[in-house]
Short mmCIF file of C-alpha atoms in Angstrom, two decimals:
data_model
loop_
_atom_site.label_atom_id
_atom_site.label_comp_id
_atom_site.label_asym_id
_atom_site.label_seq_id
_atom_site.Cartn_x
_atom_site.Cartn_y
_atom_site.Cartn_z
CA MET A 671 0.00 0.00 0.00
CA GLU A 672 1.39 3.32 -1.04
CA MET A 673 0.48 6.43 0.85
CA THR A 674 1.38 9.96 -0.05
CA ARG A 675 2.56 12.44 2.52
CA ARG A 676 -0.73 14.32 2.12
CA GLU A 677 -2.86 11.23 2.81
CA MET A 678 -0.77 10.41 5.83
CA LEU A 679 -1.21 13.88 7.29
CA VAL A 680 -4.96 13.85 6.65
CA LYS A 681 -5.29 10.45 8.32
CA SER A 682 -3.31 11.43 11.36
CA GLY A 683 -5.24 14.71 11.57
CA LYS A 684 -8.53 12.83 11.59
CA PHE A 685 -7.22 10.43 14.21
CA ILE A 686 -6.24 13.27 16.57
CA LEU A 687 -9.48 15.19 16.09
CA LEU A 688 -11.68 12.15 16.58
CA THR A 689 -9.84 11.07 19.73
CA SER A 690 -10.46 14.40 21.42
CA ALA A 691 -14.07 14.49 20.21
CA ALA A 692 -14.66 11.05 21.70
CA ALA A 693 -13.06 12.15 24.97
CA ALA A 694 -15.27 15.26 25.09
CA ALA A 695 -18.34 13.12 24.43
CA TRP A 696 -17.25 10.72 27.16
CA ASP A 697 -16.89 13.67 29.56
CA TYR A 698 -20.46 14.60 28.76
CA VAL A 699 -21.69 11.07 29.41
CA LEU A 700 -19.88 10.88 32.75
CA ALA A 701 -21.10 14.27 34.03
CA GLY A 702 -23.64 13.58 36.76
CA LYS A 703 -26.22 15.80 38.41
CA ALA A 704 -25.38 18.57 40.89
CA GLU A 705 -26.93 18.40 44.33
CA ALA A 706 -30.10 20.41 44.09
CA ALA A 707 -30.52 22.99 46.83
CA PRO A 708 -33.64 22.11 48.81
CA ASN A 709 -36.57 24.52 48.43
CA TYR A 710 -34.56 26.97 46.37
CA ASP A 711 -34.76 27.27 42.61
CA MET A 712 -31.95 29.45 41.29
CA THR A 713 -33.76 30.07 38.03
CA LYS A 714 -36.68 31.78 39.78
CA HIS A 715 -34.68 34.68 41.28
CA TRP A 716 -32.66 37.63 40.06
CA TRP A 717 -31.29 39.46 43.07
CA ALA A 718 -30.77 43.20 43.31
CA MET A 719 -30.59 45.90 45.96
CA VAL A 720 -32.21 49.30 46.31
CA ILE A 721 -30.31 51.96 48.25
CA ASP A 722 -31.83 55.25 49.31
CA PRO A 723 -29.00 57.64 50.28
CA GLU A 724 -31.59 60.11 51.58
CA LYS A 725 -32.44 57.62 54.33
CA CYS A 726 -28.86 56.74 55.28
CA ILE A 727 -27.81 58.20 58.63
CA GLY A 728 -24.24 56.88 58.55
CA CYS A 729 -24.64 54.86 61.74
CA GLY A 730 -22.41 52.07 60.47
CA ASN A 731 -24.84 49.29 61.46
CA CYS A 732 -24.56 47.70 58.00
CA VAL A 733 -20.75 47.70 58.10
CA ARG A 734 -20.68 46.09 61.53
CA ALA A 735 -23.42 43.60 60.68
CA CYS A 736 -21.57 42.54 57.53
CA GLU A 737 -18.35 42.14 59.48
CA THR A 738 -20.12 39.93 62.04
CA GLU A 739 -22.11 37.88 59.57
CA ASN A 740 -19.31 37.21 57.11
CA ASP A 741 -16.19 37.23 59.33
CA VAL A 742 -14.71 40.15 57.38
CA PRO A 743 -11.18 40.86 58.67
CA GLU A 744 -10.66 44.11 60.55
CA GLY A 745 -9.88 47.04 58.29
CA TYR A 746 -11.51 45.43 55.24
CA PHE A 747 -15.04 46.05 54.05
CA ARG A 748 -17.57 44.19 51.97
CA THR A 749 -19.86 47.15 52.43
CA TRP A 750 -18.93 50.63 53.56
CA ILE A 751 -20.38 54.12 53.83
CA GLU A 752 -18.96 57.23 52.20
CA ARG A 753 -19.66 60.79 53.27
CA TYR A 754 -19.90 63.25 50.39
CA HIS A 755 -19.51 66.98 50.81
CA VAL A 756 -20.19 69.05 47.72
CA ASP A 757 -19.07 72.64 47.72
CA ASP A 758 -21.70 74.65 45.93
CA TRP A 759 -21.32 74.14 42.16
CA ASP A 760 -18.10 72.12 42.05
CA MET A 761 -19.69 68.73 41.52
CA GLU A 762 -16.58 67.36 39.86
CA HIS A 763 -14.61 67.60 43.08
CA PRO A 764 -16.67 66.39 46.02
CA GLN A 765 -14.89 65.82 49.31
CA VAL A 766 -15.33 62.16 50.18
CA ASP A 767 -14.36 60.46 53.40
CA SER A 768 -15.06 57.11 54.95
CA PRO A 769 -13.34 56.79 58.34
CA ASN A 770 -12.81 53.05 58.93
CA GLY A 771 -15.46 52.40 56.28
CA GLY A 772 -18.07 54.09 58.48
CA HIS A 773 -17.73 51.15 60.89
CA ASP A 774 -17.75 53.45 63.92
CA GLY A 775 -20.00 56.15 62.54
CA PHE A 776 -18.95 59.59 61.34
CA PRO A 777 -17.65 62.23 63.72
CA GLU A 778 -18.99 65.66 62.74
CA LYS A 779 -16.58 67.26 60.28
CA TYR A 780 -18.43 69.94 58.34
CA HIS A 781 -20.12 72.94 59.91
CA ASP A 782 -20.76 75.13 56.90
CA GLY A 783 -24.26 73.93 56.12
CA GLY A 784 -23.24 72.81 52.60
CA LYS A 785 -24.57 69.72 50.89
CA THR A 786 -23.40 66.71 52.86
CA PHE A 787 -24.79 63.22 52.65
CA PHE A 788 -23.98 59.54 53.10
CA VAL A 789 -23.76 56.96 50.33
CA PRO A 790 -23.65 53.27 51.29
CA LYS A 791 -21.52 51.25 48.90
CA MET A 792 -21.18 47.54 48.22
CA CYS A 793 -20.71 45.08 45.37
CA ASN A 794 -23.11 46.02 42.58
CA HIS A 795 -23.58 42.40 41.49
CA CYS A 796 -23.29 43.51 37.88
CA ALA A 797 -24.97 41.38 35.23
CA ASP A 798 -21.94 42.07 32.98
CA SER A 799 -19.28 42.33 35.61
CA PRO A 800 -15.69 43.15 34.62
CA CYS A 801 -14.37 41.09 37.54
CA THR A 802 -15.80 37.81 36.26
CA GLN A 803 -14.59 38.57 32.76
CA VAL A 804 -10.97 38.95 33.81
CA CYS A 805 -10.71 35.95 36.16
CA PRO A 806 -8.28 33.56 34.49
CA VAL A 807 -9.40 30.44 36.38
CA GLY A 808 -13.19 30.61 36.65
CA ALA A 809 -12.99 31.42 40.36
CA THR A 810 -15.39 34.34 40.16
CA PHE A 811 -18.70 34.04 38.42
CA ILE A 812 -22.30 35.17 38.30
CA THR A 813 -24.83 32.64 39.54
CA PRO A 814 -28.04 31.90 37.62
CA ASP A 815 -29.85 34.03 40.24
CA GLY A 816 -27.67 37.05 39.58
CA VAL A 817 -25.14 37.09 42.41
CA VAL A 818 -21.43 37.56 41.70
CA LEU A 819 -19.51 35.12 43.89
CA ILE A 820 -15.96 33.93 44.47
CA ASP A 821 -14.94 30.28 44.69
CA PRO A 822 -12.18 30.46 47.32
CA LYS A 823 -10.90 27.03 46.35
CA TYR A 824 -10.23 28.10 42.77
CA CYS A 825 -9.02 31.64 43.45
CA LEU A 826 -5.27 31.91 42.88
CA GLY A 827 -5.00 35.32 44.50
CA CYS A 828 -3.77 37.02 41.33
CA ARG A 829 -5.74 40.18 42.23
CA TYR A 830 -6.68 40.84 38.63
CA CYS A 831 -10.38 41.13 39.57
CA ILE A 832 -9.56 43.62 42.32
CA GLN A 833 -8.12 45.94 39.71
CA ALA A 834 -10.92 45.27 37.26
CA CYS A 835 -13.80 46.28 39.54
CA PRO A 836 -14.71 49.88 38.67
CA TYR A 837 -16.35 50.31 42.08
CA GLY A 838 -13.48 49.19 44.28
CA CYS A 839 -15.66 46.54 45.88
CA ARG A 840 -13.05 43.80 46.07
CA PHE A 841 -10.16 43.36 48.43
CA PHE A 842 -7.46 40.80 49.07
CA ASN A 843 -8.36 38.84 52.18
CA PRO A 844 -5.15 38.29 54.16
CA LYS A 845 -6.71 35.39 56.09
CA THR A 846 -7.66 33.28 53.08
CA ASN A 847 -5.17 34.74 50.59
CA THR A 848 -7.95 35.04 48.05
CA ALA A 849 -9.97 37.86 46.56
CA ASP A 850 -13.00 38.67 48.71
CA LYS A 851 -16.14 40.76 48.45
CA CYS A 852 -19.85 40.96 49.21
CA THR A 853 -21.74 37.71 48.53
CA LEU A 854 -25.10 39.46 48.89
CA CYS A 855 -25.33 37.12 51.90
CA TYR A 856 -25.93 34.24 49.50
CA HIS A 857 -26.18 31.85 52.46
CA ARG A 858 -29.05 33.96 53.85
CA ILE A 859 -31.04 34.97 50.78
CA THR A 860 -31.20 31.39 49.50
CA GLN A 861 -33.02 30.39 52.68
CA GLY A 862 -35.52 33.22 52.68
CA LEU A 863 -33.70 35.69 54.93
CA THR A 864 -32.63 39.16 53.91
CA THR A 865 -28.97 40.23 53.91
CA ALA A 866 -27.26 41.06 57.21
CA CYS A 867 -26.85 44.73 56.20
CA CYS A 868 -30.55 45.09 55.37
CA GLU A 869 -31.50 43.28 58.57
CA ALA A 870 -29.40 45.70 60.63
CA CYS A 871 -30.20 48.94 58.77
CA PRO A 872 -32.39 51.02 61.09
CA THR A 873 -33.86 53.26 58.37
CA GLN A 874 -34.44 50.82 55.48
CA ALA A 875 -31.89 52.80 53.48
CA ARG A 876 -31.10 49.52 51.77
CA VAL A 877 -33.59 46.86 50.75
CA LEU A 878 -32.95 43.52 49.10
CA ALA A 879 -35.04 42.96 45.97
CA ASP A 880 -35.83 40.05 43.70
CA LEU A 881 -36.36 41.29 40.15
CA LYS A 882 -37.85 37.96 39.03
CA ASN A 883 -40.50 37.96 41.74
CA PRO A 884 -43.54 39.77 40.30
CA LYS A 885 -44.83 40.46 43.82
CA ASP A 886 -41.65 42.21 44.94
CA PRO A 887 -42.36 45.90 45.68
CA ILE A 888 -39.24 46.82 43.71
CA HIS A 889 -41.21 46.81 40.47
CA ALA A 890 -43.58 49.54 41.66
CA PHE A 891 -40.62 51.35 43.18
CA LEU A 892 -38.59 51.35 39.97
CA ARG A 893 -41.58 52.55 37.96
CA THR A 894 -42.35 55.46 40.24
CA HIS A 895 -38.95 56.76 41.34
CA SER A 896 -35.82 58.21 39.78
CA VAL A 897 -33.07 55.65 40.18
CA GLN A 898 -29.49 55.51 39.06
CA VAL A 899 -26.72 52.92 39.13
CA LEU A 900 -23.11 53.84 39.84
CA LYS A 901 -20.91 54.53 36.79
CA PRO A 902 -23.52 53.65 34.15
CA GLN A 903 -20.95 54.57 31.49
CA MET A 904 -19.05 51.39 32.42
CA ALA A 905 -21.95 49.33 31.00
CA THR A 906 -21.65 46.81 33.81
CA HIS A 907 -25.43 46.48 34.22
CA ALA A 908 -25.11 47.02 37.94
CA LYS A 909 -28.03 45.78 40.02
CA VAL A 910 -27.68 48.10 43.00
CA PHE A 911 -30.13 50.89 42.31
CA TYR A 912 -29.67 54.24 44.05
CA LYS A 913 -32.71 56.43 44.54
CA ASN A 914 -32.29 60.13 43.65
CA LEU A 915 -28.52 59.83 43.51
CA ASP A 916 -26.56 63.07 43.51
CA GLY A 917 -24.52 63.69 40.37
CA SER A 918 -21.30 64.09 42.34
CA VAL A 919 -21.32 60.46 43.50
CA ARG A 920 -18.71 58.28 41.79
CA MET B 203 3.87 -3.64 3.74
CA LYS B 204 7.24 -3.91 5.43
CA ASP B 205 8.68 -1.43 3.00
CA PHE B 206 5.76 0.86 3.59
CA LEU B 207 6.13 0.76 7.32
CA ARG B 208 9.80 1.46 7.03
CA SER B 209 9.16 4.36 4.71
CA ILE B 210 6.77 6.08 7.10
CA GLU B 211 8.42 5.05 10.34
CA HIS B 212 9.62 8.57 11.06
CA LEU B 213 6.06 9.86 10.67
CA LEU B 214 4.55 7.11 12.76
CA ARG B 215 6.79 8.00 15.68
CA VAL B 216 5.72 11.61 15.58
CA VAL B 217 2.06 10.69 15.32
CA LEU B 218 2.32 8.21 18.17
CA LEU B 219 4.06 10.76 20.34
CA LEU B 220 1.43 13.35 19.50
CA ALA B 221 -1.41 10.91 20.19
CA LEU B 222 0.16 10.00 23.53
CA GLY B 223 0.47 13.67 24.36
CA VAL B 224 -3.14 14.35 23.49
CA ILE B 225 -4.40 11.36 25.45
CA GLY B 226 -2.21 12.32 28.39
CA PHE B 227 -3.59 15.86 28.26
CA LEU B 228 -7.17 14.62 28.20
CA VAL B 229 -6.57 12.22 31.08
CA VAL B 230 -4.99 14.91 33.24
CA ARG B 231 -7.72 17.36 32.27
CA ARG B 232 -10.39 14.89 33.33
CA MET B 233 -8.65 14.37 36.64
CA VAL B 234 -8.23 18.04 37.57
CA ILE B 235 -11.50 19.52 36.30
CA PRO B 236 -14.59 18.45 38.24
CA ALA B 237 -17.15 16.67 36.07
CA GLU B 238 -19.76 19.32 36.82
CA PHE B 239 -17.61 22.32 35.92
CA GLY B 240 -19.53 24.57 33.55
CA LYS B 241 -22.98 23.31 34.44
CA TYR B 242 -24.33 26.80 35.23
CA GLY B 243 -21.49 28.83 33.71
CA HIS B 244 -17.72 28.93 33.81
CA PHE B 245 -17.41 27.87 37.44
CA ARG B 246 -17.54 24.94 39.85
CA PRO B 247 -21.18 24.36 40.92
CA ALA B 248 -20.13 22.81 44.23
CA ALA B 249 -18.83 26.25 45.23
CA LEU B 250 -22.46 27.40 45.52
CA ASP B 251 -23.22 24.79 48.16
CA GLU B 252 -20.01 25.62 50.01
CA ILE B 253 -20.87 29.32 50.10
CA ARG B 254 -24.41 28.52 51.20
CA ALA B 255 -23.06 26.44 54.07
CA HIS B 256 -21.74 29.60 55.78
CA PRO B 257 -23.40 29.90 59.21
CA VAL B 258 -26.11 32.53 59.69
CA LYS B 259 -25.40 34.98 62.53
CA PHE B 260 -28.41 37.30 62.31
CA ALA B 261 -31.55 35.31 62.98
CA GLY B 262 -33.92 37.82 61.38
CA ARG B 263 -36.77 39.59 63.10
CA GLN B 264 -39.37 36.87 62.37
CA ALA B 265 -37.32 34.50 64.50
CA CYS B 266 -37.21 37.05 67.36
CA GLU B 267 -40.89 37.87 67.18
CA ALA B 268 -41.88 34.21 67.31
CA CYS B 269 -41.03 34.22 71.05
CA HIS B 270 -40.87 37.90 72.01
CA SER B 271 -44.27 38.88 70.67
CA ASP B 272 -44.92 41.11 73.71
CA GLN B 273 -41.91 43.30 72.87
CA ALA B 274 -42.80 43.21 69.19
CA ASP B 275 -46.30 44.53 70.01
CA VAL B 276 -44.89 47.47 71.96
CA LYS B 277 -42.38 48.20 69.23
CA SER B 278 -44.95 48.03 66.44
CA LYS B 279 -46.80 51.02 67.92
CA GLY B 280 -43.78 53.30 68.15
CA LYS B 281 -41.40 55.14 65.87
CA HIS B 282 -39.03 52.18 65.90
CA ALA B 283 -41.60 49.83 64.36
CA ASN B 284 -39.56 49.28 61.20
CA LEU B 285 -36.30 48.51 62.95
CA GLY B 286 -35.06 44.96 62.97
CA CYS B 287 -34.51 43.67 66.51
CA GLU B 288 -30.88 42.84 65.80
CA ALA B 289 -30.17 46.39 64.61
CA CYS B 290 -29.84 47.24 68.31
CA HIS B 291 -29.50 43.88 70.07
CA GLY B 292 -26.82 42.49 67.76
CA ALA B 293 -26.52 39.17 65.93
CA LEU B 294 -28.43 36.54 67.87
CA ALA B 295 -28.97 33.51 65.66
CA ARG B 296 -27.34 31.34 68.32
CA HIS B 297 -29.82 32.63 70.89
CA ALA B 298 -32.72 31.99 68.49
CA GLU B 299 -31.61 28.40 67.98
CA ASP B 300 -30.96 27.63 71.61
CA PRO B 301 -31.97 30.46 73.98
CA GLY B 302 -29.90 29.11 76.83
CA SER B 303 -26.63 28.95 74.91
CA LEU B 304 -26.32 32.71 74.54
CA VAL B 305 -28.10 35.17 76.77
CA PRO B 306 -27.97 38.59 75.10
CA LYS B 307 -26.76 41.57 77.10
CA LEU B 308 -28.98 44.63 77.20
CA PRO B 309 -27.32 47.35 75.08
CA ASP B 310 -26.06 50.49 76.82
CA THR B 311 -28.44 53.23 75.66
CA ALA B 312 -25.81 55.97 76.10
CA VAL B 313 -23.78 54.38 73.27
CA LEU B 314 -26.59 52.77 71.31
CA CYS B 315 -28.91 55.75 70.83
CA ALA B 316 -26.14 58.19 69.95
CA ARG B 317 -24.99 55.96 67.09
CA CYS B 318 -28.09 56.94 65.17
CA HIS B 319 -29.36 60.10 66.83
CA GLU B 320 -26.19 62.13 67.41
CA ALA B 321 -26.56 65.28 65.33
CA ASN B 322 -24.52 65.35 62.14
CA GLN B 323 -24.72 67.65 59.15
CA ALA B 324 -24.63 64.73 56.74
CA LYS B 325 -27.74 63.09 58.22
CA PRO B 326 -31.07 63.67 56.48
CA LYS B 327 -32.78 66.75 57.90
CA SER B 328 -35.98 64.80 58.60
CA PHE B 329 -34.17 62.35 60.85
CA PRO B 330 -34.54 63.13 64.58
CA GLN B 331 -31.14 64.22 65.88
CA VAL B 332 -29.83 65.68 69.14
CA LYS B 333 -26.51 66.84 70.51
CA THR B 334 -26.37 64.22 73.24
CA ALA B 335 -24.01 66.29 75.41
CA GLU B 336 -26.55 69.10 75.58
CA HIS B 337 -29.74 67.09 75.31
CA SER B 338 -29.91 65.02 78.47
CA SER B 339 -27.33 66.61 80.79
CA GLY B 340 -25.72 63.25 81.35
CA LEU B 341 -28.88 61.24 82.02
CA ALA B 342 -29.17 57.88 80.27
CA CYS B 343 -31.49 58.04 77.25
CA ASN B 344 -33.80 55.38 78.61
CA THR B 345 -34.60 57.54 81.65
CA CYS B 346 -37.17 59.29 79.46
CA HIS B 347 -37.34 57.32 76.19
CA LYS B 348 -38.06 53.60 76.23
CA PRO B 349 -36.19 52.23 73.22
CA HIS B 350 -39.01 50.02 71.93
CA ASP B 351 -41.41 52.97 71.87
CA PRO B 352 -39.27 56.08 72.23
CA ARG B 353 -41.92 58.79 72.67
CA ILE B 354 -41.86 60.28 76.17
CA GLY B 355 -44.22 58.32 78.38
CA GLY B 356 -44.29 55.52 75.76
#
């Protein structure tokens, strides 16, 4: 049997391609079923948060509650409060401070009667989040119910996501040596509780919302109020909606 | 046939090596990537269960009100009706599960009330605020205001 070089190459090419195809098919056959979470259907929820800065009193309850609930190391924040001070017309240059993330409240600093207000911040659980797009190992991801999470077992600690987040919501956890951030209290909301920060907020400045639940009051709220997300120009499709947000807020 | 094999021997070696490499790659890949990876997206589905296994520290006000309905009734009539119990009393899931295992301490009103009600320019104007140093001349807040229903005489 004679075989040209071309035929030989074609044959070996087919052999290699078919082997990998068979292996991929075999993978598919072997893949089993994931453990279904009892009483919780991920496909029926799409979590979001509504924040009303006009209700925030800067007490720091949310920051402390988050720290307690999620064992956040001291000096790091999954949620924090910023104090904005806007001097008359200069909206481009607001004075912003956040002493210890607002954990211990805000000592009085301004006495001039200018525009001063609090803005609670946290992970925006973006539908198109830059952090999940840059993760090289699939350690950060968005769940089918719309929560951006980190798999600490897969995270290498490369910190790429920390740089990618336009909102500065991520930090490097020195205890676990992985990236860390708000989980939207995934362990709570999947069993019917609200987040720790919402539970502890004394003024309902923040409220957990489920955009897929037609009975959730968020639908009426979004229809009847002016809302804004942070940095809409980043096209992240953030899901933390701020009511009547001042233009100086970044 | 013998001649043929001899003539392509150099190719066969390369192909065999390549095939071994590919098979080795696939075997290793199968071993290191969990079978379920990619089920819901580019991540490990088991991570969801691991994150959900995190213990709850704040029981939620429904859990509190199941036993302390008397306090809840008083609170529901006052200005603090919308406050969660644990906003002031702290995280008490352990107490809700087994009341004897953790007996909560009553918060010190001198610290607790000021956290929210100390006057600050950044607070919303409609929110009731006082300068605590001037307001009560050193008396504890709960001398006049009962925290569950803070109006005087409440």
